[in-house]
mmCIF file of C-alpha atoms and ligand atoms in Angstrom:
data_model
loop_
_atom_site.group_PDB
_atom_site.id
_atom_site.type_symbol
_atom_site.label_atom_id
_atom_site.label_comp_id
_atom_site.label_asym_id
_atom_site.label_seq_id
_atom_site.Cartn_x
_atom_site.Cartn_y
_atom_site.Cartn_z
ATOM 1 C CA MET M 1 -68.056 -39.394 3.975
ATOM 2 C CA ASN M 2 -71.406 -40.672 2.828
ATOM 3 C CA ASN M 3 -72.494 -41.406 -0.727
ATOM 4 C CA LYS M 4 -76.220 -41.523 -0.033
ATOM 5 C CA GLY M 5 -78.233 -38.984 -2.006
ATOM 6 C CA ILE M 6 -79.684 -35.589 -1.163
ATOM 7 C CA GLY M 7 -83.490 -35.504 -1.422
ATOM 8 C CA VAL M 8 -85.005 -32.299 -2.786
ATOM 9 C CA PHE M 9 -88.686 -31.574 -3.287
ATOM 10 C CA ASP M 10 -90.693 -28.723 -4.705
ATOM 11 C CA SER M 11 -94.242 -28.212 -5.867
ATOM 12 C CA GLY M 12 -92.994 -28.362 -9.440
ATOM 13 C CA LEU M 13 -89.916 -27.555 -11.396
ATOM 14 C CA GLY M 14 -88.923 -24.272 -9.732
ATOM 15 C CA GLY M 15 -86.888 -26.176 -7.152
ATOM 16 C CA LEU M 16 -84.430 -26.973 -9.906
ATOM 17 C CA THR M 17 -82.937 -23.532 -9.188
ATOM 18 C CA VAL M 18 -81.853 -25.046 -5.848
ATOM 19 C CA VAL M 19 -80.644 -28.250 -7.535
ATOM 20 C CA LYS M 20 -78.523 -26.188 -9.897
ATOM 21 C CA GLU M 21 -76.838 -24.387 -7.002
ATOM 22 C CA ILE M 22 -76.267 -27.669 -5.105
ATOM 23 C CA MET M 23 -74.755 -29.231 -8.231
ATOM 24 C CA ASN M 24 -72.462 -26.212 -8.670
ATOM 25 C CA LEU M 25 -71.278 -26.239 -5.079
ATOM 26 C CA MET M 26 -71.183 -30.015 -4.560
ATOM 27 C CA PRO M 27 -70.652 -31.746 -7.912
ATOM 28 C CA ASN M 28 -70.074 -35.171 -6.305
ATOM 29 C CA GLU M 29 -73.480 -35.351 -4.664
ATOM 30 C CA GLN M 30 -76.276 -37.497 -6.073
ATOM 31 C CA ILE M 31 -79.642 -35.747 -5.984
ATOM 32 C CA PHE M 32 -83.121 -37.263 -5.912
ATOM 33 C CA TYR M 33 -85.565 -34.565 -6.972
ATOM 34 C CA LEU M 34 -89.330 -34.756 -6.690
ATOM 35 C CA GLY M 35 -91.524 -32.152 -8.399
ATOM 36 C CA ASP M 36 -95.150 -32.461 -7.363
ATOM 37 C CA THR M 37 -96.314 -31.159 -10.733
ATOM 38 C CA ALA M 38 -99.743 -32.822 -10.497
ATOM 39 C CA ARG M 39 -100.668 -30.696 -7.500
ATOM 40 C CA MET M 40 -98.827 -27.453 -8.108
ATOM 41 C CA PRO M 41 -99.207 -24.550 -7.447
ATOM 42 C CA TYR M 42 -98.852 -24.775 -3.675
ATOM 43 C CA GLY M 43 -98.775 -20.986 -3.355
ATOM 44 C CA THR M 44 -102.564 -20.684 -3.470
ATOM 45 C CA LYS M 45 -103.393 -23.619 -1.164
ATOM 46 C CA THR M 46 -104.186 -23.910 2.550
ATOM 47 C CA LYS M 47 -101.722 -24.843 5.275
ATOM 48 C CA GLU M 48 -103.420 -28.242 5.886
ATOM 49 C CA THR M 49 -103.130 -29.181 2.222
ATOM 50 C CA ILE M 50 -99.514 -28.049 1.968
ATOM 51 C CA ILE M 51 -98.613 -30.080 5.085
ATOM 52 C CA ARG M 52 -100.275 -33.208 3.668
ATOM 53 C CA PHE M 53 -98.509 -32.850 0.305
ATOM 54 C CA SER M 54 -95.163 -32.146 1.991
ATOM 55 C CA LYS M 55 -95.435 -35.261 4.171
ATOM 56 C CA GLU M 56 -96.154 -37.414 1.114
ATOM 57 C CA ASN M 57 -93.212 -35.872 -0.763
ATOM 58 C CA THR M 58 -90.884 -36.500 2.182
ATOM 59 C CA ALA M 59 -92.039 -40.120 2.531
ATOM 60 C CA PHE M 60 -91.323 -40.687 -1.172
ATOM 61 C CA LEU M 61 -87.780 -39.308 -0.909
ATOM 62 C CA LEU M 62 -87.053 -41.362 2.198
ATOM 63 C CA LYS M 63 -87.642 -44.487 0.121
ATOM 64 C CA LYS M 64 -84.630 -43.368 -1.952
ATOM 65 C CA ASN M 65 -82.519 -43.722 1.202
ATOM 66 C CA VAL M 66 -81.376 -40.076 1.225
ATOM 67 C CA LYS M 67 -79.141 -38.542 3.935
ATOM 68 C CA ILE M 68 -80.869 -35.156 4.124
ATOM 69 C CA ILE M 69 -84.055 -33.593 2.750
ATOM 70 C CA VAL M 70 -84.121 -30.135 1.244
ATOM 71 C CA VAL M 71 -87.481 -28.407 0.963
ATOM 72 C CA ALA M 72 -86.762 -26.229 -2.062
ATOM 73 C CA CYS M 73 -90.308 -24.870 -2.171
ATOM 74 C CA ASN M 74 -90.639 -21.607 -0.253
ATOM 75 C CA THR M 75 -94.350 -22.163 0.269
ATOM 76 C CA ALA M 76 -93.834 -25.657 1.762
ATOM 77 C CA SER M 77 -90.921 -24.334 3.854
ATOM 78 C CA ALA M 78 -93.074 -21.493 5.154
ATOM 79 C CA LEU M 79 -96.130 -23.577 6.012
ATOM 80 C CA ALA M 80 -95.084 -27.170 6.584
ATOM 81 C CA LEU M 81 -91.443 -27.360 7.693
ATOM 82 C CA LYS M 82 -92.188 -27.585 11.401
ATOM 83 C CA GLU M 83 -94.720 -30.381 10.878
ATOM 84 C CA ILE M 84 -92.565 -32.530 8.589
ATOM 85 C CA LYS M 85 -89.524 -32.117 10.854
ATOM 86 C CA HIS M 86 -91.675 -33.387 13.673
ATOM 87 C CA ALA M 87 -93.028 -36.312 11.642
ATOM 88 C CA PHE M 88 -89.758 -37.685 10.204
ATOM 89 C CA ASN M 89 -86.487 -38.685 11.802
ATOM 90 C CA ILE M 90 -84.003 -37.136 9.345
ATOM 91 C CA ASP M 91 -82.379 -33.723 8.793
ATOM 92 C CA ILE M 92 -84.878 -31.589 6.881
ATOM 93 C CA ILE M 93 -84.031 -28.044 5.909
ATOM 94 C CA GLY M 94 -86.113 -25.307 4.314
ATOM 95 C CA VAL M 95 -85.213 -22.262 2.246
ATOM 96 C CA ILE M 96 -86.626 -19.561 4.495
ATOM 97 C CA GLU M 97 -83.927 -19.527 7.195
ATOM 98 C CA ALA M 98 -81.042 -19.402 4.719
ATOM 99 C CA GLY M 99 -82.552 -16.506 2.767
ATOM 100 C CA ALA M 100 -83.492 -14.596 5.918
ATOM 101 C CA ARG M 101 -80.023 -14.950 7.433
ATOM 102 C CA ALA M 102 -78.341 -13.798 4.239
ATOM 103 C CA ALA M 103 -80.644 -10.761 4.015
ATOM 104 C CA VAL M 104 -79.812 -9.697 7.577
ATOM 105 C CA GLU M 105 -76.087 -10.116 6.836
ATOM 106 C CA MET M 106 -76.285 -8.033 3.664
ATOM 107 C CA THR M 107 -78.563 -5.129 4.632
ATOM 108 C CA LYS M 108 -76.886 -1.896 5.666
ATOM 109 C CA ASN M 109 -79.933 0.256 6.403
ATOM 110 C CA LYS M 110 -81.926 -2.622 7.992
ATOM 111 C CA ARG M 111 -84.800 -2.224 5.551
ATOM 112 C CA ILE M 112 -85.570 -5.510 3.768
ATOM 113 C CA GLY M 113 -88.189 -6.391 1.156
ATOM 114 C CA VAL M 114 -89.573 -9.882 0.478
ATOM 115 C CA ILE M 115 -91.545 -11.178 -2.496
ATOM 116 C CA GLY M 116 -93.178 -14.614 -2.613
ATOM 117 C CA THR M 117 -96.381 -16.512 -3.293
ATOM 118 C CA LYS M 118 -99.602 -15.531 -1.551
ATOM 119 C CA ALA M 119 -99.335 -18.404 0.949
ATOM 120 C CA THR M 120 -95.686 -17.652 1.785
ATOM 121 C CA ILE M 121 -96.299 -13.957 2.356
ATOM 122 C CA ALA M 122 -99.534 -14.548 4.312
ATOM 123 C CA SER M 123 -97.702 -17.022 6.600
ATOM 124 C CA GLY M 124 -95.348 -14.275 7.809
ATOM 125 C CA ALA M 125 -92.536 -16.874 7.837
ATOM 126 C CA TYR M 126 -89.923 -14.586 6.232
ATOM 127 C CA VAL M 127 -90.789 -11.677 8.519
ATOM 128 C CA GLY M 128 -90.445 -13.991 11.548
ATOM 129 C CA ALA M 129 -87.124 -15.458 10.378
ATOM 130 C CA ILE M 130 -85.638 -12.063 9.452
ATOM 131 C CA LYS M 131 -86.680 -10.593 12.822
ATOM 132 C CA LYS M 132 -85.074 -13.589 14.561
ATOM 133 C CA TYR M 133 -81.670 -12.818 13.016
ATOM 134 C CA GLY M 134 -82.098 -9.033 12.881
ATOM 135 C CA PRO M 135 -84.600 -7.823 15.470
ATOM 136 C CA LYS M 136 -83.997 -4.212 14.438
ATOM 137 C CA CYS M 137 -84.782 -4.816 10.762
ATOM 138 C CA SER M 138 -87.949 -3.475 9.154
ATOM 139 C CA VAL M 139 -89.443 -5.999 6.741
ATOM 140 C CA TYR M 140 -91.819 -5.164 3.902
ATOM 141 C CA SER M 141 -93.529 -8.020 2.042
ATOM 142 C CA CYS M 142 -95.425 -8.272 -1.216
ATOM 143 C CA ALA M 143 -97.195 -11.302 -2.705
ATOM 144 C CA ALA M 144 -96.382 -11.589 -6.403
ATOM 145 C CA PRO M 145 -98.662 -14.402 -7.650
ATOM 146 C CA LEU M 146 -98.398 -13.627 -11.365
ATOM 147 C CA LEU M 147 -94.667 -14.271 -11.520
ATOM 148 C CA VAL M 148 -94.753 -18.096 -11.245
ATOM 149 C CA PRO M 149 -96.899 -18.611 -14.368
ATOM 150 C CA LEU M 150 -94.778 -16.099 -16.290
ATOM 151 C CA VAL M 151 -91.571 -17.959 -15.432
ATOM 152 C CA GLU M 152 -93.195 -21.318 -16.226
ATOM 153 C CA GLU M 153 -93.943 -19.934 -19.672
ATOM 154 C CA GLY M 154 -90.347 -18.832 -20.060
ATOM 155 C CA TRP M 155 -91.316 -15.141 -20.151
ATOM 156 C CA LEU M 156 -88.162 -13.991 -18.432
ATOM 157 C CA SER M 157 -87.494 -10.686 -20.138
ATOM 158 C CA ASN M 158 -90.700 -9.755 -21.988
ATOM 159 C CA LYS M 159 -92.041 -6.249 -21.597
ATOM 160 C CA GLU M 160 -95.239 -7.640 -20.057
ATOM 161 C CA THR M 161 -93.186 -9.386 -17.349
ATOM 162 C CA GLU M 162 -91.209 -6.192 -16.737
ATOM 163 C CA SER M 163 -94.382 -4.161 -16.374
ATOM 164 C CA ILE M 164 -95.920 -6.654 -13.894
ATOM 165 C CA LEU M 165 -92.679 -6.759 -11.921
ATOM 166 C CA ARG M 166 -92.478 -2.957 -11.802
ATOM 167 C CA ASN M 167 -96.005 -2.951 -10.431
ATOM 168 C CA TYR M 168 -95.134 -5.412 -7.652
ATOM 169 C CA LEU M 169 -91.862 -3.695 -6.788
ATOM 170 C CA LYS M 170 -93.013 -0.075 -6.826
ATOM 171 C CA GLY M 171 -94.252 -0.250 -3.223
ATOM 172 C CA PHE M 172 -90.687 -0.904 -2.045
ATOM 173 C CA GLY M 173 -89.426 2.456 -3.395
ATOM 174 C CA PRO M 174 -90.903 4.668 -0.626
ATOM 175 C CA LYS M 175 -89.816 2.080 1.993
ATOM 176 C CA LYS M 176 -86.193 2.650 0.919
ATOM 177 C CA ILE M 177 -85.242 -1.049 1.134
ATOM 178 C CA ASP M 178 -81.610 -1.856 0.313
ATOM 179 C CA THR M 179 -82.103 -5.668 0.193
ATOM 180 C CA LEU M 180 -84.752 -7.801 -1.526
ATOM 181 C CA VAL M 181 -85.327 -11.499 -0.779
ATOM 182 C CA LEU M 182 -86.542 -13.609 -3.704
ATOM 183 C CA GLY M 183 -88.860 -15.782 -1.608
ATOM 184 C CA CYS M 184 -89.974 -18.211 -4.305
ATOM 185 C CA THR M 185 -88.233 -20.938 -6.284
ATOM 186 C CA HIS M 186 -89.034 -19.311 -9.609
ATOM 187 C CA TYR M 187 -87.853 -15.772 -8.982
ATOM 188 C CA PRO M 188 -84.078 -16.315 -9.389
ATOM 189 C CA LEU M 189 -84.791 -16.615 -13.113
ATOM 190 C CA LEU M 190 -86.092 -13.047 -13.051
ATOM 191 C CA LYS M 191 -82.966 -11.722 -11.351
ATOM 192 C CA PRO M 192 -81.593 -9.877 -14.402
ATOM 193 C CA LEU M 193 -84.901 -8.055 -14.834
ATOM 194 C CA ILE M 194 -85.222 -7.253 -11.126
ATOM 195 C CA LYS M 195 -81.644 -5.952 -11.098
ATOM 196 C CA ARG M 196 -82.518 -3.658 -13.972
ATOM 197 C CA ILE M 197 -85.559 -2.310 -12.127
ATOM 198 C CA MET M 198 -83.799 -1.980 -8.755
ATOM 199 C CA PRO M 199 -80.106 -1.542 -9.602
ATOM 200 C CA LYS M 200 -79.071 -0.352 -6.139
ATOM 201 C CA VAL M 201 -80.828 -3.078 -4.168
ATOM 202 C CA THR M 202 -78.980 -6.237 -3.064
ATOM 203 C CA ILE M 203 -80.884 -9.279 -4.255
ATOM 204 C CA ILE M 204 -80.928 -12.373 -2.063
ATOM 205 C CA ASP M 205 -81.336 -15.537 -4.067
ATOM 206 C CA SER M 206 -82.662 -18.139 -1.602
ATOM 207 C CA ALA M 207 -81.566 -20.972 -3.908
ATOM 208 C CA ARG M 208 -77.886 -20.084 -3.612
ATOM 209 C CA GLU M 209 -78.104 -19.514 0.134
ATOM 210 C CA MET M 210 -79.852 -22.854 0.527
ATOM 211 C CA ALA M 211 -77.077 -24.717 -1.300
ATOM 212 C CA LYS M 212 -74.492 -23.127 1.011
ATOM 213 C CA THR M 213 -76.494 -24.271 4.044
ATOM 214 C CA VAL M 214 -76.729 -27.844 2.702
ATOM 215 C CA ARG M 215 -72.966 -27.931 2.204
ATOM 216 C CA ALA M 216 -72.317 -26.539 5.690
ATOM 217 C CA ILE M 217 -74.575 -29.179 7.302
ATOM 218 C CA LEU M 218 -73.091 -32.088 5.337
ATOM 219 C CA GLU M 219 -69.542 -30.930 6.077
ATOM 220 C CA ALA M 220 -70.260 -30.447 9.768
ATOM 221 C CA ARG M 221 -71.636 -34.010 10.002
ATOM 222 C CA ASP M 222 -68.984 -35.506 7.742
ATOM 223 C CA LEU M 223 -71.667 -36.629 5.326
ATOM 224 C CA THR M 224 -70.310 -35.249 2.048
ATOM 225 C CA ALA M 225 -70.001 -37.634 -0.903
ATOM 226 C CA MET M 226 -66.653 -39.008 -2.008
ATOM 227 C CA LYS M 227 -64.953 -37.693 -5.150
ATOM 228 C CA ASN M 228 -65.467 -40.973 -6.999
ATOM 229 C CA ASN M 229 -69.225 -41.078 -6.260
ATOM 230 C CA ARG M 230 -70.819 -42.505 -9.399
ATOM 231 C CA GLY M 231 -74.453 -42.020 -8.341
ATOM 232 C CA LYS M 232 -76.473 -40.258 -11.044
ATOM 233 C CA SER M 233 -79.044 -37.703 -10.021
ATOM 234 C CA GLU M 234 -82.656 -38.733 -10.649
ATOM 235 C CA PHE M 235 -85.748 -36.642 -11.245
ATOM 236 C CA PHE M 236 -89.359 -37.599 -10.499
ATOM 237 C CA VAL M 237 -92.637 -35.828 -11.190
ATOM 238 C CA THR M 238 -96.231 -36.617 -10.270
ATOM 239 C CA ASP M 239 -97.679 -35.683 -13.670
ATOM 240 C CA THR M 240 -96.529 -35.888 -17.258
ATOM 241 C CA PRO M 241 -92.774 -35.275 -17.528
ATOM 242 C CA ASP M 242 -93.009 -33.481 -20.901
ATOM 243 C CA THR M 243 -93.104 -29.847 -19.757
ATOM 244 C CA PHE M 244 -90.801 -30.617 -16.856
ATOM 245 C CA ASN M 245 -88.153 -31.999 -19.184
ATOM 246 C CA LYS M 246 -88.496 -29.076 -21.569
ATOM 247 C CA VAL M 247 -88.597 -26.206 -19.079
ATOM 248 C CA GLY M 248 -86.229 -28.043 -16.725
ATOM 249 C CA LYS M 249 -83.376 -27.403 -19.150
ATOM 250 C CA MET M 250 -83.990 -23.672 -18.767
ATOM 251 C CA PHE M 251 -83.741 -23.956 -14.987
ATOM 252 C CA LEU M 252 -80.738 -26.259 -14.821
ATOM 253 C CA LYS M 253 -78.973 -24.687 -17.783
ATOM 254 C CA LYS M 254 -77.838 -28.136 -18.890
ATOM 255 C CA ASP M 255 -79.375 -31.280 -20.242
ATOM 256 C CA MET M 256 -80.822 -33.333 -17.474
ATOM 257 C CA VAL M 257 -81.740 -36.958 -17.337
ATOM 258 C CA MET M 258 -85.373 -37.516 -18.198
ATOM 259 C CA ALA M 259 -87.798 -37.258 -15.307
ATOM 260 C CA LYS M 260 -89.913 -40.299 -14.413
ATOM 261 C CA ARG M 261 -93.573 -40.070 -13.521
ATOM 262 C CA VAL M 262 -94.468 -41.522 -10.119
ATOM 263 C CA VAL M 263 -97.569 -41.982 -8.005
ATOM 264 C CA LEU M 264 -97.097 -40.970 -4.369
HETATM 265 N N1 LIG K 1 -92.451 -23.585 -5.382
HETATM 266 C C1 LIG K 1 -93.315 -22.492 -4.970
HETATM 267 C C2 LIG K 1 -92.566 -21.576 -4.012
HETATM 268 O O1 LIG K 1 -91.347 -21.542 -3.960
HETATM 269 C C3 LIG K 1 -93.800 -21.691 -6.158
HETATM 270 C C4 LIG K 1 -94.761 -22.439 -7.047
HETATM 271 C C5 LIG K 1 -96.050 -22.835 -6.346
HETATM 272 O O2 LIG K 1 -96.845 -21.948 -5.972
HETATM 273 O O3 LIG K 1 -96.254 -24.021 -6.160
HETATM 274 O O4 LIG K 1 -93.187 -20.885 -3.251
#
């Protein structure tokens, strides 16, 4: 048993989809969340930049004395996980592996689609991870850069969002995928719309898979928090907390404590 917190970082507020799943699965855990809102989006940046930002985010969370660090951002997981694991002496886990493993477990016809930011898709990280668990799987990827701003605006079911999504997803039709990985923090909020467009396809929500992995690791190391843990989760951002606090409610589906602005 260990009542230290779980550190979670993302480029912005999308990682709250992971926080929500962790809170659902492990209600006793205290979470320290950092959203690097001043420097988001990461999805359009270079590997060097994403590594530098990810190291600074990790160093900040370590000051909160956390027991594990969760890289909720798919882009940071795809491009910087190896480097930050090497640089810091603590368990650090990324979203890619969990989503890839779940996709391989779920697919029946071994044809898997992945959507993510430009940087995530260009890195080939999902293809590599899926092939590791399912060497016989065919993987088809599509960068969907317009979806993050739409979700940030709260456009979750507008006809414009549906039309853009249909455009991104239409390439998967001829590939006959039966499983689609949502390879970006923001996409779980579009799940109802994606389900409507692709009703027969199994959708892999990396956020949920990630929370299951965190629980498995903490249980295996006997690091889960005690039932009477009174630690309150805390949220930090690197730019004004206003939008974060407003849109954050939509992500967490409950009132959250106000985020504090910090300088890294
Ligand atoms: N958090 C990023 C991801 O999951 C999306 C937003 C961004 O581009 O920074 O890839």
